[in-house]
mmCIF file of C-alpha atoms in Angstrom:
data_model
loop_
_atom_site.group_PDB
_atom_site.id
_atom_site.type_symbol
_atom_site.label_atom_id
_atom_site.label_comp_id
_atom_site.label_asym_id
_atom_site.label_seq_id
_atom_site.Cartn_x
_atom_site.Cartn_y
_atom_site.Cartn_z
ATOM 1 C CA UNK A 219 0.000 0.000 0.000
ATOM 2 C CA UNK A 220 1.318 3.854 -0.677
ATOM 3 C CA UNK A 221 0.179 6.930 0.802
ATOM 4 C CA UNK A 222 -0.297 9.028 -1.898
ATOM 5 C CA UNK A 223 -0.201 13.605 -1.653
ATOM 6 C CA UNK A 224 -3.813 14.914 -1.461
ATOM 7 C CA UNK A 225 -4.804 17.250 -4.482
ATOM 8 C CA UNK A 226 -5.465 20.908 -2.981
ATOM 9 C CA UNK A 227 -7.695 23.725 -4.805
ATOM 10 C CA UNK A 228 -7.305 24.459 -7.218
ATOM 11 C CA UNK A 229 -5.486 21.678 -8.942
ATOM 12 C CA UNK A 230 -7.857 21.036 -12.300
ATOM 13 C CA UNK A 231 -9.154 17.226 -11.561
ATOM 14 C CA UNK A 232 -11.031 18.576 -8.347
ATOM 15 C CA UNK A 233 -13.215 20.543 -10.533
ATOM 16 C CA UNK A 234 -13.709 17.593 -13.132
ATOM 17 C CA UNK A 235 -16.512 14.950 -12.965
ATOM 18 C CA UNK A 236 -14.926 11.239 -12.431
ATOM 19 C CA UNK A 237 -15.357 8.892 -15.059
ATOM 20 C CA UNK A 238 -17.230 5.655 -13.791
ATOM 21 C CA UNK A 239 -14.874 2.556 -12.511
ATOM 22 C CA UNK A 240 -15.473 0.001 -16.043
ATOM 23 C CA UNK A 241 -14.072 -3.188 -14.317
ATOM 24 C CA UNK A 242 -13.084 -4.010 -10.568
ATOM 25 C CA UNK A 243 -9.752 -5.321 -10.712
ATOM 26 C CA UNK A 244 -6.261 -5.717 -8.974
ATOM 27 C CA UNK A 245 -5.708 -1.663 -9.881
ATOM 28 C CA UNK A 246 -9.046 -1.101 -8.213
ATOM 29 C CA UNK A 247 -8.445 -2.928 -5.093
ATOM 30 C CA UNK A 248 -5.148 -1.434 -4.763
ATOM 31 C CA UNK A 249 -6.575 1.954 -5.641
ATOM 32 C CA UNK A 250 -9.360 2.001 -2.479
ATOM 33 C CA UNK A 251 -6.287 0.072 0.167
ATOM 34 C CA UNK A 252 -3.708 3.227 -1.108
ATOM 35 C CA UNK A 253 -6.775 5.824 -0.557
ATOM 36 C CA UNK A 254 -8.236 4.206 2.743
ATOM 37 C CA UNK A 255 -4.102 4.165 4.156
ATOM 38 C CA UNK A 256 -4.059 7.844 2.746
ATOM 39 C CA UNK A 257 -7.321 9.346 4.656
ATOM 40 C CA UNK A 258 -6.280 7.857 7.949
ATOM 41 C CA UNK A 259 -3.275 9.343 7.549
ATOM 42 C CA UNK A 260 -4.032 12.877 6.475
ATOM 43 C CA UNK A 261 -6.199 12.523 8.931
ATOM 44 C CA UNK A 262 -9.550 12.333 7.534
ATOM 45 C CA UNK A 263 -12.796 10.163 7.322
ATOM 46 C CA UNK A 264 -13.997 10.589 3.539
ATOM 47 C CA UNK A 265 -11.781 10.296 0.633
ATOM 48 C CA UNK A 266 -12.495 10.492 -2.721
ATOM 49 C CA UNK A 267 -10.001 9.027 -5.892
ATOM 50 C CA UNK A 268 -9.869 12.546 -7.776
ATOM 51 C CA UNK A 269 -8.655 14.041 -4.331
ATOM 52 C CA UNK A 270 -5.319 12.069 -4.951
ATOM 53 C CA UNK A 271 -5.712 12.682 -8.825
ATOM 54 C CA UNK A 272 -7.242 9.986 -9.746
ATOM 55 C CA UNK A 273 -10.316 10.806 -11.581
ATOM 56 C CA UNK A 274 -12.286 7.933 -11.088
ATOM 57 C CA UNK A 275 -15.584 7.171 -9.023
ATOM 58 C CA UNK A 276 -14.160 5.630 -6.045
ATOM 59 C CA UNK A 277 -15.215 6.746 -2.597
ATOM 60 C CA UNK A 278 -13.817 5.366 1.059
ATOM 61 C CA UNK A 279 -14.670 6.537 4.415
ATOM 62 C CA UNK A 280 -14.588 5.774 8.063
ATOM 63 C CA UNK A 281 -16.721 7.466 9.764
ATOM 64 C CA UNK A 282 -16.136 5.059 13.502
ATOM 65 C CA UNK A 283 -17.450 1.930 12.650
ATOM 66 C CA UNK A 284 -15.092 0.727 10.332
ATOM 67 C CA UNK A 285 -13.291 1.412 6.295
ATOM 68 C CA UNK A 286 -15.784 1.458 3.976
ATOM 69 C CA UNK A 287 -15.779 2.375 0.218
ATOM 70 C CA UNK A 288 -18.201 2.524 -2.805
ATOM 71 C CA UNK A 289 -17.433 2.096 -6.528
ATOM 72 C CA UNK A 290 -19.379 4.253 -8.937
ATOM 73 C CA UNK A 291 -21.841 5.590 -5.652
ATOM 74 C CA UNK A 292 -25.084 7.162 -6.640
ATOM 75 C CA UNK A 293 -26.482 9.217 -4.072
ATOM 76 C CA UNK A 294 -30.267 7.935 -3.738
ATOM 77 C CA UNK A 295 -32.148 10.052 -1.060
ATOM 78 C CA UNK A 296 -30.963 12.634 1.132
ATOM 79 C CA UNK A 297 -33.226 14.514 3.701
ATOM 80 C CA UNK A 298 -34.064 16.615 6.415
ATOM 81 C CA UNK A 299 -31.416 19.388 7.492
ATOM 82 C CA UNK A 300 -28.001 19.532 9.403
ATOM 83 C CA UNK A 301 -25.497 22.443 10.128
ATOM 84 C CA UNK A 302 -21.974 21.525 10.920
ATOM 85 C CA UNK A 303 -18.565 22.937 10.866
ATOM 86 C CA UNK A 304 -17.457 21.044 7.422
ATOM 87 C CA UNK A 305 -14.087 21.422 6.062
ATOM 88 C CA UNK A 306 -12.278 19.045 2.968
ATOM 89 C CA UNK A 307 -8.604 17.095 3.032
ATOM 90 C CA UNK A 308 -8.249 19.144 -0.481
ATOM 91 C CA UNK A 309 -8.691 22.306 0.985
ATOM 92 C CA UNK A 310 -6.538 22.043 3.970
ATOM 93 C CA UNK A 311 -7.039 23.793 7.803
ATOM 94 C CA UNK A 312 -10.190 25.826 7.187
ATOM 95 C CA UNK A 313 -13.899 24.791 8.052
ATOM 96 C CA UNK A 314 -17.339 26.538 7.331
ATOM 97 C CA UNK A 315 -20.695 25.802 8.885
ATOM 98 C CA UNK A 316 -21.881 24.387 5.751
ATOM 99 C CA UNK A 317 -25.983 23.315 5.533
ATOM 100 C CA UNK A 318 -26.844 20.447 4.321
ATOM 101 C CA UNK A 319 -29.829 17.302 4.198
ATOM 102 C CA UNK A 320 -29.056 16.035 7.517
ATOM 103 C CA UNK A 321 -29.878 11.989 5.853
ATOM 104 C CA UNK A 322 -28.390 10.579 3.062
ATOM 105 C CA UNK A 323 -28.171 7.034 1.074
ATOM 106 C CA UNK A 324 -26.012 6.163 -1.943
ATOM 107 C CA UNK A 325 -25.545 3.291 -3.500
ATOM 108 C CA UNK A 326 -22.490 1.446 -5.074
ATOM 109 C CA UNK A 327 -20.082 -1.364 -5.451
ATOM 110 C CA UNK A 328 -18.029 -3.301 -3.315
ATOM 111 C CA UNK A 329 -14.877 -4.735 -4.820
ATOM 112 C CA UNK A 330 -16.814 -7.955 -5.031
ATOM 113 C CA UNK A 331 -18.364 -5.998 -7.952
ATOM 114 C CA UNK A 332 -21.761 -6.682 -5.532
ATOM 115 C CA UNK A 333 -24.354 -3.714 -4.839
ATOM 116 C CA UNK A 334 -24.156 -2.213 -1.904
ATOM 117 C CA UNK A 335 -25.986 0.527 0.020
ATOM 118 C CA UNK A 336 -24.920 3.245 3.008
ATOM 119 C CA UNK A 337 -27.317 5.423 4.662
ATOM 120 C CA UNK A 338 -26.950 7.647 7.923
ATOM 121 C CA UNK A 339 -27.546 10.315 9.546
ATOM 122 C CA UNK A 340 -25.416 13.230 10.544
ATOM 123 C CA UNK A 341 -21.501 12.596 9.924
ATOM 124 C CA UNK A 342 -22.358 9.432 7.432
ATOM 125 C CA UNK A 343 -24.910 11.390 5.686
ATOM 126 C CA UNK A 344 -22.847 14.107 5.420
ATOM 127 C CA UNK A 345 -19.677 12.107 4.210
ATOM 128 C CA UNK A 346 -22.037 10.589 1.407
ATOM 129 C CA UNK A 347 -22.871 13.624 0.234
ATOM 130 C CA UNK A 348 -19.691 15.408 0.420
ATOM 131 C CA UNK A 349 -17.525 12.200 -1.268
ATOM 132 C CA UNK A 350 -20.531 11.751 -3.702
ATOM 133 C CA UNK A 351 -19.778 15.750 -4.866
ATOM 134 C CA UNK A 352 -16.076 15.217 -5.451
ATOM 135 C CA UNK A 353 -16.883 12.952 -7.982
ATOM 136 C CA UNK A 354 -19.270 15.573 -9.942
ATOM 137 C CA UNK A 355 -16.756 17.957 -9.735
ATOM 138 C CA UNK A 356 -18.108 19.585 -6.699
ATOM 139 C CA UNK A 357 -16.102 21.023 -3.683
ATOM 140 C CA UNK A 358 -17.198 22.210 -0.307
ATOM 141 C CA UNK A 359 -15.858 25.782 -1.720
ATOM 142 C CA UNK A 360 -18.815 25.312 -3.921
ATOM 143 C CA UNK A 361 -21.040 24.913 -1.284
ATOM 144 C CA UNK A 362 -20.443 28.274 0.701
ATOM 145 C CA UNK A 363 -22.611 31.454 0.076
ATOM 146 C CA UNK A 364 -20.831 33.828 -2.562
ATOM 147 C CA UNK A 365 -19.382 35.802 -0.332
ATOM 148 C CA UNK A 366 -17.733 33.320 1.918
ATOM 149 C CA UNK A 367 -16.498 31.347 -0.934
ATOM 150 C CA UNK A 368 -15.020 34.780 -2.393
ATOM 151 C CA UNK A 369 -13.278 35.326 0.899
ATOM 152 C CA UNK A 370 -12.196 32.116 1.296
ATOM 153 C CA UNK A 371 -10.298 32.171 -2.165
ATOM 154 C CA UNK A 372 -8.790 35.277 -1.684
ATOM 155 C CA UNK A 373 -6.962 34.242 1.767
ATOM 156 C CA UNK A 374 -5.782 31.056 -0.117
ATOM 157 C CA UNK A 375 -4.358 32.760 -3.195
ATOM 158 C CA UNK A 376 -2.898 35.330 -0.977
ATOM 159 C CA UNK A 377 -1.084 32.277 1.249
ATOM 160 C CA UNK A 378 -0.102 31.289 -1.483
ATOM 161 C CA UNK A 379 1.754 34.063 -3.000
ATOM 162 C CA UNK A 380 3.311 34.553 1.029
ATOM 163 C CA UNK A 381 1.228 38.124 1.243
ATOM 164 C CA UNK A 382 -0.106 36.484 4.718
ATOM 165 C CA UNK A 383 0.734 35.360 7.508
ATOM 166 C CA UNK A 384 -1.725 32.159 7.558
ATOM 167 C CA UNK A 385 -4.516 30.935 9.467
#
């Protein structure tokens, strides 16, 4: 297994959908072992394969019970409503009190190449939904209102030139 360097905004196959897994095989199982050995060591509990550049739709998470993943996950059903203090492996040290459906279920493969579903409330329903969005393309910077997002993209690019002193 390898660790592989997570993908930070705004590196171009973050913003890119993930092409669907066409076969599980010995790259795919080695794929979601190197990911699930890379989120616990960033540390993190949701990890999606474009978020170490691969641009796949492969998904693991832990979110306490356990290493899960999903090939090619379709999110089925989210509801209800949940605010928490979110924040994304690809866009490191910052959170934002991001809403979202407070319930989610998606739906997938194992490597078994067997369906399988997740649902859950709170954190699980939360990692669904946020793993789910890396594969469309989607990142929690997308999720913030305008003017947060605006903010939050400034500080970054300034960081990054060295015209700040950090968070």
């Amino acid at each position: 297994m390898a660790i592989f360097p997570i993908r930070v905004y705004p590196d171009p196959v973050l913003r890119s959908p993930a092409a669907p897994v066409e076969r599980i095989d010995g790259h795919i199982r080695r794929l979601v072992d190197d990911m699930l050995e890379t989120m616990y060591q960033a540390p993190g509990v949701g990890l999606a394969a474009p978020q170490i550049g691969v641009a796949l739709q492969v998904v693991v998470f832990d979110v306490g019970e356990g290493p899960h993943h999903l090939i090619n996950p379709v999110l089925l059903e989210t509801a209800g409503s949940w605010t928490f203090d979110e924040g994304c492996l690809s866009v490191p040290d910052r959170f934002w009190s991001v809403r979202r459906p407070g319930f989610a279920r998606a739906r997938g493969l194992n490597l078994d190449g067997d369906e399988v579903e997740y649902a859950g409330e709170e954190l699980l329903g939360r990692v669904l939904q946020h793993e789910t969005d890396h594969l469309k393309g989607t990142i929690i910077l997308h999720r913030l209102p305008r003017r947060l997002r605006k903010q939050a993209m400034k500080e970054m690019r300034e960081e990054a030139l060295g015209l700040s002193e950090g968070r």
